[in-house]
Coordinates of C-alpha atoms and ligand atoms in Angstrom, one line a residue:
M1 CA 224.3 -65.9 192.8
C2 CA 227.7 -66.3 191.7
G3 CA 228.6 -68.6 188.9
I4 CA 231.3 -71.5 189.0
V5 CA 232.9 -73.1 186.0
A6 CA 236.0 -75.6 186.3
Y7 CA 237.6 -77.6 183.5
I8 CA 240.2 -80.3 183.3
G9 CA 240.9 -82.2 180.1
P10 CA 243.6 -81.8 177.0
K11 CA 242.1 -78.5 175.5
E12 CA 243.1 -75.3 176.8
A13 CA 241.1 -74.4 179.8
Y14 CA 240.6 -70.3 179.4
P15 CA 238.6 -70.1 176.6
I16 CA 236.2 -72.8 177.7
L17 CA 236.2 -70.8 181.3
I18 CA 235.7 -67.6 179.9
K19 CA 232.7 -68.9 177.8
G20 CA 231.6 -70.5 180.5
L21 CA 231.6 -67.6 182.7
Q22 CA 229.7 -65.7 179.8
R23 CA 227.0 -68.0 179.8
L24 CA 226.7 -67.6 183.7
E25 CA 226.8 -64.1 184.0
Y26 CA 223.1 -63.7 184.7
R27 CA 224.1 -65.4 188.0
G28 CA 226.3 -62.3 189.2
Y29 CA 228.3 -59.5 187.3
D30 CA 229.9 -58.0 190.2
S31 CA 233.3 -59.5 189.4
A32 CA 234.8 -62.2 187.3
G33 CA 237.9 -64.4 187.9
V34 CA 239.8 -67.7 186.7
A35 CA 242.7 -69.2 188.0
L36 CA 244.9 -71.7 185.8
A37 CA 248.0 -74.1 186.6
N38 CA 250.5 -75.5 184.8
G39 CA 253.5 -75.3 187.3
Q40 CA 252.5 -72.0 188.3
L41 CA 249.4 -70.7 189.1
M42 CA 248.2 -67.9 187.5
V43 CA 245.1 -65.9 189.2
Y44 CA 243.4 -63.3 187.3
K45 CA 240.7 -61.5 188.7
K46 CA 238.4 -58.1 187.7
K47 CA 236.0 -56.2 189.3
G48 CA 233.0 -55.8 187.0
K49 CA 231.5 -57.9 183.9
V50 CA 233.8 -61.0 182.3
Q51 CA 234.4 -58.5 179.5
E52 CA 236.8 -56.6 182.1
L53 CA 238.6 -59.9 182.7
I54 CA 238.9 -60.6 179.1
D55 CA 240.5 -57.2 178.5
F56 CA 242.9 -57.5 181.7
A57 CA 244.2 -60.7 180.9
E58 CA 244.6 -60.4 177.3
E59 CA 248.5 -60.2 177.2
L60 CA 248.8 -62.5 180.5
P61 CA 250.1 -66.3 180.2
K62 CA 247.3 -68.4 180.2
S63 CA 248.2 -71.7 179.1
S64 CA 247.0 -74.6 181.1
T65 CA 244.5 -77.6 180.6
V66 CA 242.8 -77.1 184.0
G67 CA 241.6 -74.1 185.4
I68 CA 238.5 -72.7 187.7
G69 CA 236.3 -69.6 187.2
H70 CA 233.8 -67.3 189.0
T71 CA 231.4 -65.1 188.1
R72 CA 230.4 -62.7 191.4
W73 CA 226.9 -61.6 193.1
A74 CA 228.6 -60.0 196.1
T75 CA 227.6 -61.6 199.7
H76 CA 230.7 -60.8 201.7
G77 CA 232.8 -57.5 200.5
V78 CA 231.9 -55.1 198.2
P79 CA 232.9 -56.0 194.5
N80 CA 236.4 -55.0 193.7
D81 CA 239.4 -56.9 192.8
V82 CA 240.7 -58.3 195.8
N83 CA 237.0 -59.2 196.8
A84 CA 236.7 -61.2 193.6
H85 CA 237.1 -64.8 193.4
P86 CA 239.2 -67.3 192.9
H87 CA 240.8 -67.0 196.3
T88 CA 244.0 -68.5 197.3
S89 CA 245.6 -69.7 200.2
G90 CA 248.0 -68.3 202.7
N91 CA 251.0 -70.5 201.3
S92 CA 249.6 -69.9 197.3
Q93 CA 249.3 -73.6 196.6
L94 CA 245.7 -73.7 196.6
T95 CA 242.7 -71.7 195.0
I96 CA 239.1 -71.8 195.4
V97 CA 235.8 -70.2 193.5
H98 CA 232.9 -70.5 195.9
N99 CA 228.9 -69.9 195.3
G100 CA 227.2 -69.6 198.6
I101 CA 228.0 -68.3 202.0
I102 CA 230.0 -69.2 205.0
E103 CA 228.0 -68.5 207.8
N104 CA 230.5 -69.3 210.7
Y105 CA 233.2 -67.7 208.7
A106 CA 233.8 -65.2 211.4
L107 CA 235.0 -67.9 214.1
L108 CA 236.9 -69.4 211.8
K109 CA 239.0 -66.3 210.6
E110 CA 239.4 -65.7 214.5
A111 CA 241.0 -69.3 215.0
L112 CA 243.2 -68.8 211.8
E113 CA 244.4 -65.7 212.5
K114 CA 245.6 -66.8 216.0
E115 CA 247.7 -69.6 213.8
G116 CA 249.1 -67.1 212.0
H117 CA 247.2 -66.5 208.8
V118 CA 246.8 -63.4 207.3
F119 CA 243.9 -62.2 205.3
T120 CA 243.7 -60.2 202.3
S121 CA 240.1 -60.0 201.1
D122 CA 236.7 -59.2 203.5
T123 CA 235.6 -62.7 201.7
D124 CA 234.3 -65.6 203.6
T125 CA 235.5 -67.6 200.8
E126 CA 239.3 -66.8 201.3
V127 CA 238.7 -67.9 205.2
L128 CA 237.6 -71.3 203.7
I129 CA 240.5 -71.5 201.6
H130 CA 242.7 -70.8 204.2
F131 CA 241.0 -73.4 206.4
I132 CA 241.4 -76.0 203.8
E133 CA 245.2 -75.2 203.6
E134 CA 245.3 -75.2 207.5
I135 CA 243.7 -78.8 207.6
Q136 CA 245.8 -80.1 204.7
E137 CA 249.2 -78.9 205.8
K138 CA 248.7 -80.3 209.8
D139 CA 248.5 -83.6 208.6
Q140 CA 250.0 -83.8 204.8
L141 CA 246.1 -84.9 203.9
P142 CA 245.4 -85.3 199.9
L143 CA 243.2 -82.4 199.0
E144 CA 239.9 -84.1 198.6
E145 CA 240.6 -85.1 202.8
A146 CA 241.4 -81.8 203.5
V147 CA 238.4 -80.4 201.8
R148 CA 236.2 -83.3 203.5
I149 CA 237.5 -82.3 206.8
A150 CA 236.9 -78.7 206.4
L151 CA 233.1 -79.1 205.2
T152 CA 232.5 -81.2 208.5
R153 CA 233.0 -78.0 210.4
V154 CA 231.6 -75.4 207.8
V155 CA 228.1 -73.8 208.7
G156 CA 226.3 -72.4 205.4
A157 CA 225.7 -73.0 201.6
Y158 CA 228.6 -73.8 199.2
A159 CA 229.4 -75.3 195.7
I160 CA 232.9 -75.1 195.6
V161 CA 235.7 -76.1 193.3
V162 CA 239.4 -76.3 194.6
L163 CA 242.3 -76.6 192.5
D164 CA 245.9 -77.7 193.9
K165 CA 248.6 -76.0 192.1
R166 CA 251.4 -79.0 192.9
N167 CA 248.4 -81.5 191.6
P168 CA 247.2 -79.9 188.1
N169 CA 245.6 -83.5 187.2
K170 CA 242.8 -83.1 189.9
L171 CA 240.0 -80.9 190.9
V172 CA 237.9 -81.1 193.8
A173 CA 234.4 -79.7 194.5
A174 CA 231.5 -79.8 196.6
R175 CA 228.1 -78.9 197.3
K176 CA 225.6 -78.1 199.8
A177 CA 222.5 -75.6 198.9
S178 CA 223.9 -74.6 196.0
P179 CA 224.1 -76.1 192.6
L180 CA 226.8 -78.2 191.2
V181 CA 226.8 -79.8 187.9
V182 CA 229.9 -82.3 186.7
G183 CA 229.8 -82.7 182.7
I184 CA 231.7 -85.7 181.4
G185 CA 233.1 -85.6 177.6
E186 CA 235.6 -87.2 176.1
G187 CA 238.6 -87.4 178.6
E188 CA 237.8 -84.2 179.6
Y189 CA 235.0 -83.1 182.7
F190 CA 233.4 -80.0 183.3
L191 CA 232.0 -78.4 186.9
A192 CA 229.7 -75.4 186.7
S193 CA 226.3 -74.2 188.9
D194 CA 224.7 -75.4 185.9
A195 CA 224.9 -77.0 182.7
T196 CA 224.7 -74.2 180.0
P197 CA 229.3 -74.0 180.0
M198 CA 229.2 -77.5 179.0
I199 CA 226.6 -78.6 176.5
E200 CA 228.8 -77.8 173.2
Y201 CA 231.1 -80.4 174.5
T202 CA 228.8 -83.1 176.1
N203 CA 225.4 -83.7 177.1
K204 CA 226.1 -86.3 179.9
V205 CA 226.0 -84.9 183.2
I206 CA 226.1 -85.5 187.0
Y207 CA 223.9 -83.7 189.4
I208 CA 226.0 -83.5 192.8
N209 CA 224.1 -83.9 195.8
D210 CA 223.7 -81.6 199.3
N211 CA 226.9 -83.1 201.2
E212 CA 228.6 -84.7 198.6
I213 CA 232.4 -83.9 197.3
V214 CA 233.5 -84.9 193.7
S215 CA 237.3 -85.5 193.1
I216 CA 238.1 -85.4 189.2
D217 CA 241.2 -87.0 188.3
R218 CA 242.2 -86.5 184.6
Y219 CA 243.8 -90.0 184.3
N220 CA 241.4 -91.9 187.0
G221 CA 237.9 -90.3 186.2
I222 CA 235.3 -89.3 189.0
Q223 CA 234.8 -90.5 192.7
V224 CA 232.2 -89.1 194.5
K225 CA 232.2 -89.6 198.5
T226 CA 229.5 -87.6 201.1
V227 CA 231.2 -85.4 203.7
N228 CA 231.0 -88.5 205.9
N229 CA 233.4 -90.4 203.9
E230 CA 230.7 -92.7 202.3
V231 CA 231.5 -93.8 198.6
Q232 CA 228.3 -92.8 196.0
T233 CA 227.4 -94.2 192.9
P234 CA 226.7 -91.0 190.7
T235 CA 224.0 -91.4 188.3
I236 CA 225.0 -89.9 184.7
H237 CA 221.9 -88.1 183.3
E238 CA 221.8 -87.1 179.3
I239 CA 220.1 -83.4 178.8
D240 CA 218.7 -81.7 176.3
M241 CA 219.8 -78.4 175.7
K242 CA 220.7 -76.3 172.3
I243 CA 222.9 -73.5 171.9
E244 CA 220.5 -71.6 170.2
N245 CA 218.7 -71.2 173.4
L246 CA 221.7 -69.8 175.1
E247 CA 222.1 -67.3 172.4
K248 CA 220.5 -63.8 171.5
G249 CA 219.3 -64.8 167.8
G250 CA 219.6 -61.9 166.3
Y251 CA 217.6 -59.6 169.4
D252 CA 219.6 -56.9 171.0
Y253 CA 218.9 -58.4 174.1
F254 CA 218.0 -62.2 175.6
M255 CA 215.2 -60.4 177.8
L256 CA 213.4 -58.8 174.2
K257 CA 214.0 -62.6 172.6
E258 CA 212.2 -64.1 175.5
I259 CA 209.3 -61.7 175.3
Y260 CA 209.3 -62.7 171.7
E261 CA 209.6 -66.4 172.3
Q262 CA 206.4 -66.8 174.6
P263 CA 203.8 -68.1 171.8
K264 CA 206.4 -71.1 171.4
T265 CA 207.1 -71.3 175.0
I266 CA 203.5 -71.5 176.2
S267 CA 202.7 -74.0 173.0
D268 CA 205.9 -75.9 174.1
C269 CA 204.1 -76.0 178.1
M270 CA 201.0 -77.4 176.6
R271 CA 202.4 -79.6 173.8
G272 CA 201.5 -83.5 175.0
R273 CA 199.6 -82.3 178.0
L274 CA 196.5 -80.7 176.3
N275 CA 194.5 -82.2 173.6
K276 CA 192.3 -79.6 172.2
E277 CA 190.7 -82.2 169.6
D278 CA 190.0 -84.8 172.3
G279 CA 189.2 -82.4 174.9
W280 CA 191.4 -83.8 177.6
I281 CA 194.5 -82.2 179.6
H282 CA 196.9 -84.9 181.0
L283 CA 200.0 -83.7 183.3
G284 CA 202.5 -86.7 184.6
G285 CA 203.2 -85.4 187.6
L286 CA 199.7 -84.7 188.4
E287 CA 198.6 -88.0 187.7
E288 CA 201.1 -89.5 189.8
Y289 CA 199.6 -88.4 193.0
S290 CA 196.4 -87.4 191.8
N291 CA 194.2 -89.0 194.4
R292 CA 196.3 -86.6 197.3
I293 CA 196.2 -83.5 195.2
V294 CA 192.7 -83.8 194.0
N295 CA 191.7 -84.3 197.7
A296 CA 193.9 -81.8 199.4
Q297 CA 192.3 -79.9 202.2
R298 CA 194.7 -76.7 201.4
F299 CA 197.4 -76.1 198.5
I300 CA 200.1 -73.5 199.9
I301 CA 201.7 -72.1 197.2
A302 CA 205.4 -70.9 197.9
A303 CA 207.7 -69.0 195.8
C304 CA 209.5 -65.7 195.2
G305 CA 209.5 -62.8 193.0
T306 CA 208.1 -63.1 189.6
S307 CA 207.0 -67.0 190.5
W308 CA 205.1 -65.7 193.8
H309 CA 203.1 -63.4 191.3
A310 CA 202.2 -66.5 189.1
G311 CA 201.5 -68.2 192.4
L312 CA 198.9 -65.7 193.2
I313 CA 197.2 -66.0 189.7
G314 CA 197.1 -69.7 190.4
E315 CA 195.1 -69.2 193.6
Y316 CA 192.4 -67.3 191.6
L317 CA 192.7 -70.5 189.2
F318 CA 192.9 -73.1 191.8
E319 CA 189.8 -71.5 194.0
E320 CA 187.4 -70.7 191.3
L321 CA 188.1 -73.7 188.9
A322 CA 188.8 -76.6 191.3
R323 CA 187.5 -75.2 194.7
I324 CA 190.8 -75.9 196.7
P325 CA 191.6 -73.2 199.1
V326 CA 194.9 -71.9 198.5
E327 CA 197.6 -69.5 200.5
V328 CA 200.2 -68.0 198.8
E329 CA 203.5 -67.3 200.6
Y330 CA 206.4 -65.8 200.0
A331 CA 209.0 -68.8 200.6
S332 CA 211.3 -66.4 202.7
E333 CA 208.6 -65.8 205.4
L334 CA 206.8 -69.4 205.3
R335 CA 210.3 -70.8 206.4
Y336 CA 210.6 -68.1 209.3
R337 CA 207.7 -68.6 211.0
N338 CA 205.7 -71.7 212.3
P339 CA 203.3 -72.5 209.7
I340 CA 200.4 -74.6 210.0
I341 CA 201.1 -77.6 207.4
T342 CA 199.5 -81.2 207.6
D343 CA 199.7 -83.9 205.4
K344 CA 196.8 -83.0 204.0
D345 CA 198.1 -80.2 202.4
V346 CA 199.5 -79.8 199.4
I347 CA 202.8 -77.3 198.9
I348 CA 203.3 -76.1 195.4
A349 CA 206.7 -74.4 194.9
I350 CA 206.9 -72.4 191.7
S351 CA 210.5 -71.4 190.5
Q352 CA 212.3 -70.5 187.4
S353 CA 215.8 -71.6 188.6
G354 CA 214.7 -74.2 190.6
E355 CA 217.6 -73.1 193.0
T356 CA 215.8 -70.0 195.0
A357 CA 217.2 -70.8 198.8
D358 CA 214.3 -69.7 200.2
T359 CA 211.8 -71.8 198.2
L360 CA 214.2 -74.8 199.0
A361 CA 214.3 -74.3 202.6
A362 CA 209.9 -73.8 202.5
L363 CA 209.5 -77.2 200.5
E364 CA 211.8 -78.7 203.4
L365 CA 210.0 -77.4 206.2
S366 CA 206.5 -78.7 204.7
R367 CA 208.1 -82.1 204.0
E368 CA 209.1 -82.3 207.5
R369 CA 205.5 -81.8 208.1
G370 CA 204.0 -84.2 206.1
A371 CA 202.7 -82.2 203.0
L372 CA 203.0 -83.5 199.6
N373 CA 205.5 -81.6 197.9
Y374 CA 205.0 -80.3 194.3
G375 CA 207.4 -78.4 192.0
I376 CA 206.7 -76.2 188.9
V377 CA 210.1 -75.5 187.8
N378 CA 211.6 -74.3 184.2
S379 CA 215.3 -75.5 185.1
V380 CA 215.7 -79.5 184.4
G381 CA 217.7 -81.1 187.0
S382 CA 217.4 -78.4 189.6
S383 CA 217.3 -78.9 193.4
I384 CA 213.5 -78.2 193.6
A385 CA 213.0 -80.2 191.0
R386 CA 214.8 -83.2 192.3
M387 CA 213.7 -82.8 196.0
T388 CA 209.9 -82.3 195.6
D389 CA 207.5 -85.5 195.7
A390 CA 206.3 -84.7 192.1
G391 CA 206.0 -81.8 189.5
S392 CA 206.0 -80.2 186.2
Y393 CA 208.6 -78.6 184.3
I394 CA 207.1 -75.6 182.1
H395 CA 209.6 -76.1 179.1
A396 CA 209.9 -72.6 178.6
G397 CA 213.9 -73.1 178.1
P398 CA 217.1 -71.2 179.4
E399 CA 215.7 -68.2 180.6
I400 CA 219.0 -65.6 180.7
G401 CA 217.2 -62.1 180.7
V402 CA 217.5 -61.3 184.5
A403 CA 214.0 -60.0 184.3
S404 CA 211.6 -63.4 184.1
T405 CA 209.3 -63.0 180.9
K406 CA 208.6 -66.3 179.4
A407 CA 209.2 -68.4 182.7
F408 CA 206.1 -66.2 184.1
T409 CA 203.7 -67.1 181.5
G410 CA 205.1 -70.5 181.9
Q411 CA 204.2 -70.8 185.2
V412 CA 200.7 -69.6 184.6
T413 CA 200.1 -71.8 181.5
L414 CA 201.1 -74.6 183.8
L415 CA 198.8 -73.6 186.9
T416 CA 196.3 -72.8 184.4
M417 CA 196.4 -76.7 182.8
M418 CA 196.5 -78.2 186.4
A419 CA 193.4 -76.0 187.9
L420 CA 191.4 -77.2 184.9
S421 CA 192.4 -81.0 185.5
I422 CA 191.8 -80.9 188.9
G423 CA 188.3 -79.1 188.7
H424 CA 187.3 -81.3 186.4
K425 CA 188.5 -84.3 188.2
R426 CA 186.8 -82.8 191.0
G427 CA 183.4 -82.0 189.4
T428 CA 183.6 -78.4 190.3
I429 CA 183.6 -77.9 186.5
S430 CA 181.4 -79.5 183.9
E431 CA 182.8 -81.5 180.9
S432 CA 181.3 -78.7 178.5
Q433 CA 183.0 -75.8 180.4
Y434 CA 186.2 -77.7 180.5
R435 CA 185.9 -78.8 177.0
Q436 CA 185.5 -74.6 176.1
Y437 CA 188.3 -73.9 178.4
I438 CA 190.9 -76.2 177.0
T439 CA 189.7 -75.0 173.4
E440 CA 190.2 -71.5 174.5
L441 CA 193.5 -72.1 176.3
A442 CA 194.8 -73.6 172.7
N443 CA 194.3 -70.6 171.4
I444 CA 196.3 -68.6 173.5
P445 CA 199.8 -68.6 171.8
A446 CA 198.4 -67.2 168.6
K447 CA 196.7 -64.1 170.7
V448 CA 200.2 -63.7 172.4
E449 CA 201.3 -63.5 168.9
E450 CA 198.6 -60.6 168.0
V451 CA 199.5 -59.0 171.3
L452 CA 203.7 -58.9 170.1
K453 CA 202.2 -57.0 167.1
T454 CA 201.2 -53.8 169.2
N455 CA 205.3 -53.5 170.2
D456 CA 205.3 -50.5 168.4
H457 CA 202.6 -48.7 169.9
I458 CA 204.0 -49.9 173.3
K459 CA 207.2 -48.2 172.4
Y460 CA 205.7 -45.2 171.4
I461 CA 203.7 -45.1 174.8
A462 CA 206.9 -46.1 176.6
A463 CA 208.7 -42.5 175.6
E464 CA 205.8 -40.5 176.8
I465 CA 206.4 -41.8 180.1
Q466 CA 210.6 -42.8 179.9
D467 CA 211.3 -39.6 182.3
K468 CA 208.6 -40.0 184.8
P469 CA 210.1 -41.0 188.6
N470 CA 207.3 -43.4 189.6
A471 CA 204.7 -45.6 188.4
L472 CA 201.5 -46.9 189.7
Y473 CA 199.9 -50.4 188.4
L474 CA 196.2 -51.2 188.6
G475 CA 194.3 -54.3 188.2
R476 CA 191.7 -56.7 189.8
G477 CA 190.9 -60.2 190.2
Y478 CA 193.3 -61.9 187.9
N479 CA 194.9 -58.7 186.5
F480 CA 196.0 -57.7 190.0
P481 CA 198.8 -60.1 190.4
V482 CA 199.4 -58.8 186.8
A483 CA 199.9 -55.4 188.2
L484 CA 202.3 -56.4 190.6
E485 CA 204.3 -58.4 187.9
G486 CA 204.1 -54.8 185.7
A487 CA 205.5 -53.2 188.7
L488 CA 208.1 -55.0 189.2
K489 CA 209.6 -55.6 186.1
L490 CA 209.5 -51.8 185.6
K491 CA 211.4 -51.1 188.8
E492 CA 214.1 -54.0 188.1
I493 CA 215.0 -53.0 184.5
S494 CA 214.5 -49.4 184.7
Y495 CA 215.2 -48.4 188.3
I496 CA 211.7 -46.3 187.9
H497 CA 209.8 -46.5 191.2
A498 CA 206.6 -48.4 190.9
E499 CA 204.2 -50.1 193.0
G500 CA 201.1 -52.4 192.1
Y501 CA 198.0 -52.1 193.7
P502 CA 194.4 -53.7 193.4
A503 CA 192.6 -51.2 191.8
A504 CA 189.9 -50.7 194.2
E505 CA 192.6 -50.4 197.0
M506 CA 194.0 -47.0 195.1
K507 CA 191.5 -45.1 197.3
H508 CA 192.9 -46.2 200.4
G509 CA 196.0 -44.5 200.2
P510 CA 197.9 -44.5 196.8
I511 CA 195.7 -42.1 195.3
A512 CA 197.3 -39.4 196.9
L513 CA 200.4 -39.7 194.5
I514 CA 198.2 -39.0 192.0
D515 CA 199.3 -36.0 189.9
E516 CA 200.4 -35.1 186.3
E517 CA 203.2 -36.7 187.0
M518 CA 202.4 -40.1 187.9
P519 CA 201.7 -42.5 185.0
V520 CA 199.3 -45.0 186.0
I521 CA 198.7 -48.4 183.7
V522 CA 195.4 -50.0 184.3
I523 CA 194.5 -53.3 183.2
A524 CA 191.2 -52.9 182.4
T525 CA 189.9 -56.5 180.8
N526 CA 188.2 -58.0 183.2
K527 CA 185.0 -58.0 182.0
S528 CA 182.9 -58.8 185.9
A529 CA 184.7 -55.7 187.1
Y530 CA 184.6 -53.4 184.0
E531 CA 182.5 -51.0 185.4
K532 CA 184.3 -50.9 189.0
V533 CA 187.9 -50.4 186.8
L534 CA 186.3 -47.5 184.9
S535 CA 185.3 -46.0 188.0
N536 CA 188.8 -46.3 189.4
I537 CA 190.1 -44.8 186.1
Q538 CA 187.7 -41.6 186.4
E539 CA 189.1 -41.4 189.5
V540 CA 192.8 -41.0 188.3
K541 CA 191.6 -38.7 185.8
A542 CA 189.8 -36.7 187.8
R543 CA 193.6 -36.0 189.9
K544 CA 195.1 -35.4 186.4
G545 CA 197.0 -38.7 186.3
Y546 CA 198.3 -40.0 183.2
V547 CA 196.1 -43.5 182.4
I548 CA 197.7 -46.4 180.0
A549 CA 194.6 -48.9 179.9
I550 CA 195.3 -52.3 178.6
V551 CA 191.9 -53.1 177.5
T552 CA 190.0 -55.9 175.4
K553 CA 190.2 -55.3 171.6
G554 CA 187.4 -53.2 170.3
D555 CA 186.7 -51.3 173.8
S556 CA 185.1 -47.9 173.5
E557 CA 184.2 -46.8 176.9
I558 CA 187.8 -46.9 178.4
S559 CA 189.5 -46.3 175.2
Q560 CA 187.6 -42.6 175.9
V561 CA 188.7 -41.6 179.2
A562 CA 192.4 -43.0 179.1
D563 CA 195.3 -41.1 177.4
A564 CA 196.4 -44.3 175.7
T565 CA 195.4 -47.7 175.4
I566 CA 196.8 -50.8 174.3
E567 CA 194.5 -53.8 173.0
I568 CA 194.9 -57.3 173.6
P569 CA 192.6 -60.0 172.1
E570 CA 189.5 -61.2 173.9
T571 CA 189.7 -64.4 176.0
M572 CA 188.2 -66.0 179.1
E573 CA 188.6 -64.1 181.9
P574 CA 191.0 -66.8 184.0
F575 CA 193.3 -66.5 180.8
T576 CA 193.7 -63.0 180.6
P577 CA 196.9 -62.7 182.5
L578 CA 198.9 -64.6 179.7
L579 CA 197.8 -61.6 177.3
S580 CA 197.8 -58.3 179.5
V581 CA 201.2 -59.2 181.1
I582 CA 202.8 -58.9 177.5
P583 CA 201.9 -55.3 177.0
L584 CA 203.5 -54.6 180.4
Q585 CA 206.7 -56.6 179.5
L586 CA 207.5 -54.6 176.6
L587 CA 206.7 -51.2 178.1
S588 CA 209.1 -51.8 180.8
Y589 CA 211.6 -53.0 178.2
H590 CA 211.4 -49.8 176.1
I591 CA 211.3 -47.6 179.3
A592 CA 214.5 -49.3 180.1
I593 CA 216.2 -49.2 177.1
M594 CA 215.4 -45.4 176.4
R595 CA 217.1 -44.9 180.1
E596 CA 219.8 -46.8 178.7
C597 CA 219.8 -49.6 181.3
N598 CA 221.2 -53.1 180.9
V599 CA 217.8 -55.0 180.7
D600 CA 219.5 -58.4 180.8
Q601 CA 221.8 -57.7 183.7
P602 CA 219.9 -54.7 186.1
R603 CA 222.2 -53.3 189.0
N604 CA 222.2 -55.7 192.1
L605 CA 220.3 -58.4 190.3
A606 CA 221.0 -62.1 189.9
K607 CA 218.8 -64.5 188.3
S608 CA 219.3 -67.5 190.5
V609 CA 219.2 -66.2 194.4
T610 CA 221.0 -69.2 196.1
V611 CA 221.5 -67.4 199.3
E612 CA 219.0 -66.3 202.1
Ligands
F6R1 C1 211.8 -61.3 188.7 C2 213.0 -62.3 188.8 C3 212.7 -62.9 190.4 C4 212.6 -64.2 190.6 C5 212.8 -64.5 192.1 C6 212.5 -66.1 192.0 O1 212.1 -60.6 187.4 O2 213.2 -63.0 188.0 O3 211.7 -62.2 191.2 O4 211.3 -64.5 189.9 O5 214.1 -64.2 192.0 O6 213.1 -66.8 191.5 P1 212.7 -67.9 190.7 O7 211.8 -68.2 189.8 O8 214.0 -68.9 190.1 O9 212.9 -69.1 192.4

C-alpha cells in the first residue's frame, strides 16, 4: 500500500527515484509523484502510473541530488493529481511522502484550520505536513525535532520521509507499522518501502523499527532515535537480492514469469532443508522451538487472501500428518474478536510480503496472550519476519505480480515440510511413510514443470470461457482451498465474478446458479473422493453447466463426462495442491490477457496491504 523512495547523495536524484517508483509500483498505482530540492522545491505529481509522471515531467527542471518519491494506493481522497503525494506544507518549505493512515487527522485538521492553515487536498498526509510545519515554526525547531514531536501526537500507521527546501542536505524519515528500509551506499543514502529501489547501488541496509525516526545528513551520516528521543544504534544487514529477480526476463508479465518460476522456487524452498537420499527434513526455525511446537495443544494459522488459502491447506496437512488440531483464521477477524489463545498454542502467520497490517496485528495479539509466534514469510527482513519468535522463509524471491502465484506454492511447500517433520517427531507418521513422502515431495518441481507444458491447451480452454460473467470452482479435501484460490485468481485479475466451493456443498445453494452460461472448474484429482466428485460433475452436467476438470494423468472416467480436461501428474494426495493450482493460475492469466486486463497491476489492488 503506497511505495515510498528517497535519495540523498552525489548523483542526480530524479532517475533513481523514478526507477525506484517503478520497482515499487506493485504497492499502488493510483498516482505517482516526486519532490526535488536545489534551492527551489520542485514537486511533480500525476494521477495514474509512474509512466504518466515521467511524461508529465519530461520537459520540466529536475536537477537535484536529493529527492523523495511516492506511488499511491488511495486511502483518503480519490486518486487525482491534487491528492497525489508528495504533499507540501502551508509555507511551501516542507514536503512529505507517506505510506499509511493518520487516524486522528480530522481532529488535527480542525485545530490547524483554526490556526489559519488552508488545505488543498483531501488527504491525511497534507494534514501531517502542516502539523509538522506548525510545530517547527512555533519554536524554530530543527526538522527532526519537529517531526518527532508531531509523531508523539499522531495516531495511526506511517512510513514517512520529509524534505525541507531550506536544507537539501538532510532527509528525515520515520516508521510505525509501515515498512521503511535505509540503504547505505558510497557517500549516498536511500530510503524506501522495501530494498528493491536500492539494490543496484548497495546491499547494506538498515530496517527501521516502529517508533523510530531516522535523520540522514549528506555529510554527517545517519542518526536513529525513537519518538521518545532515545538514541538507537542501528544494525546494518547485508541483503542478497538479484536484479534479474526484479525484471521480466523475456516474459510479457511478471505474473507469467512467476508462474513459470515455480519448479525452481519450490526447489529453492526445499534446498538444504529436505534430503531425499538420507530421508530427512530440517527446518532451522522449527528446530529452535521444537519442543514447544511439537507439543503444542493447537496451531492457529493467521493470514489473508492467498496466504489464507495456503493456511487452509496447512490445516489439512497438520491434522492428517501431525495430528495437531488447527484453526485457520482470517487475520482481520482474529484481531477484532476476543479469541481464546494460550501459551500452549502456536500461531503460524503466513504472509508473502511480511507486512500485511492485519496479520501483524494478529501476531501482536497472540504474543500478548503468550503463544509462540511462527512466521512463514517470503520477504526477507520484513516486519513479520522480524517480530515472530521463529519462522521459515519460503525463498521464492521477490514476487512482483500483484496476484500471488509462486509465493502460494512456496507457502504450501513449507507447510508440507513442517507437517512432515512434526508428524515424524510426534510419531504420527511411520518412518517408512515419512521417507515415501520425502521422496515424492522432492519430485514435485519436475511434476510442476510437466504441468506447465499444458499451457497451450489451457490457453485454448481459456478462450472458450473468456466472455462468461461468472465461474464456479469446486474441490474437495486438499483441493477445496485450491478451488478458493483458483476463484480468487480469476476474479482479481480478470474481474470475472468467481466463487470457490467445497464440491459437496454445491447442492446446498450454488447449484441454483448452474446453466449453460456457467463454467464450473472442478479439481477432480483426489483418489479418496473420486466417485463423489464424479457425481458432483454429473450433477453440473445434468443442468447444462460447462465443466472443466483438472484430472490425474490417464484418467478416463471424468474425462468422458467433462467438456474439457487438464491433466496433472499423479502424486500423493497431500501434495496435489502444488500441482492442481498451476493450471488454475494459467487459466486466470490467459483469460485476463484475452480480456485485455493488466494482470500485473489489477485495478484497486496493491501487493502489500499495510492498512487495515
Ligand atoms: C492474492 C493476493 C492477496 C494476498 C493477501 C495477503 O493474489 O496476493 O490476496 O495474498 O493480500 O498478502 P500477504 O501474503 O503479503 O500477507
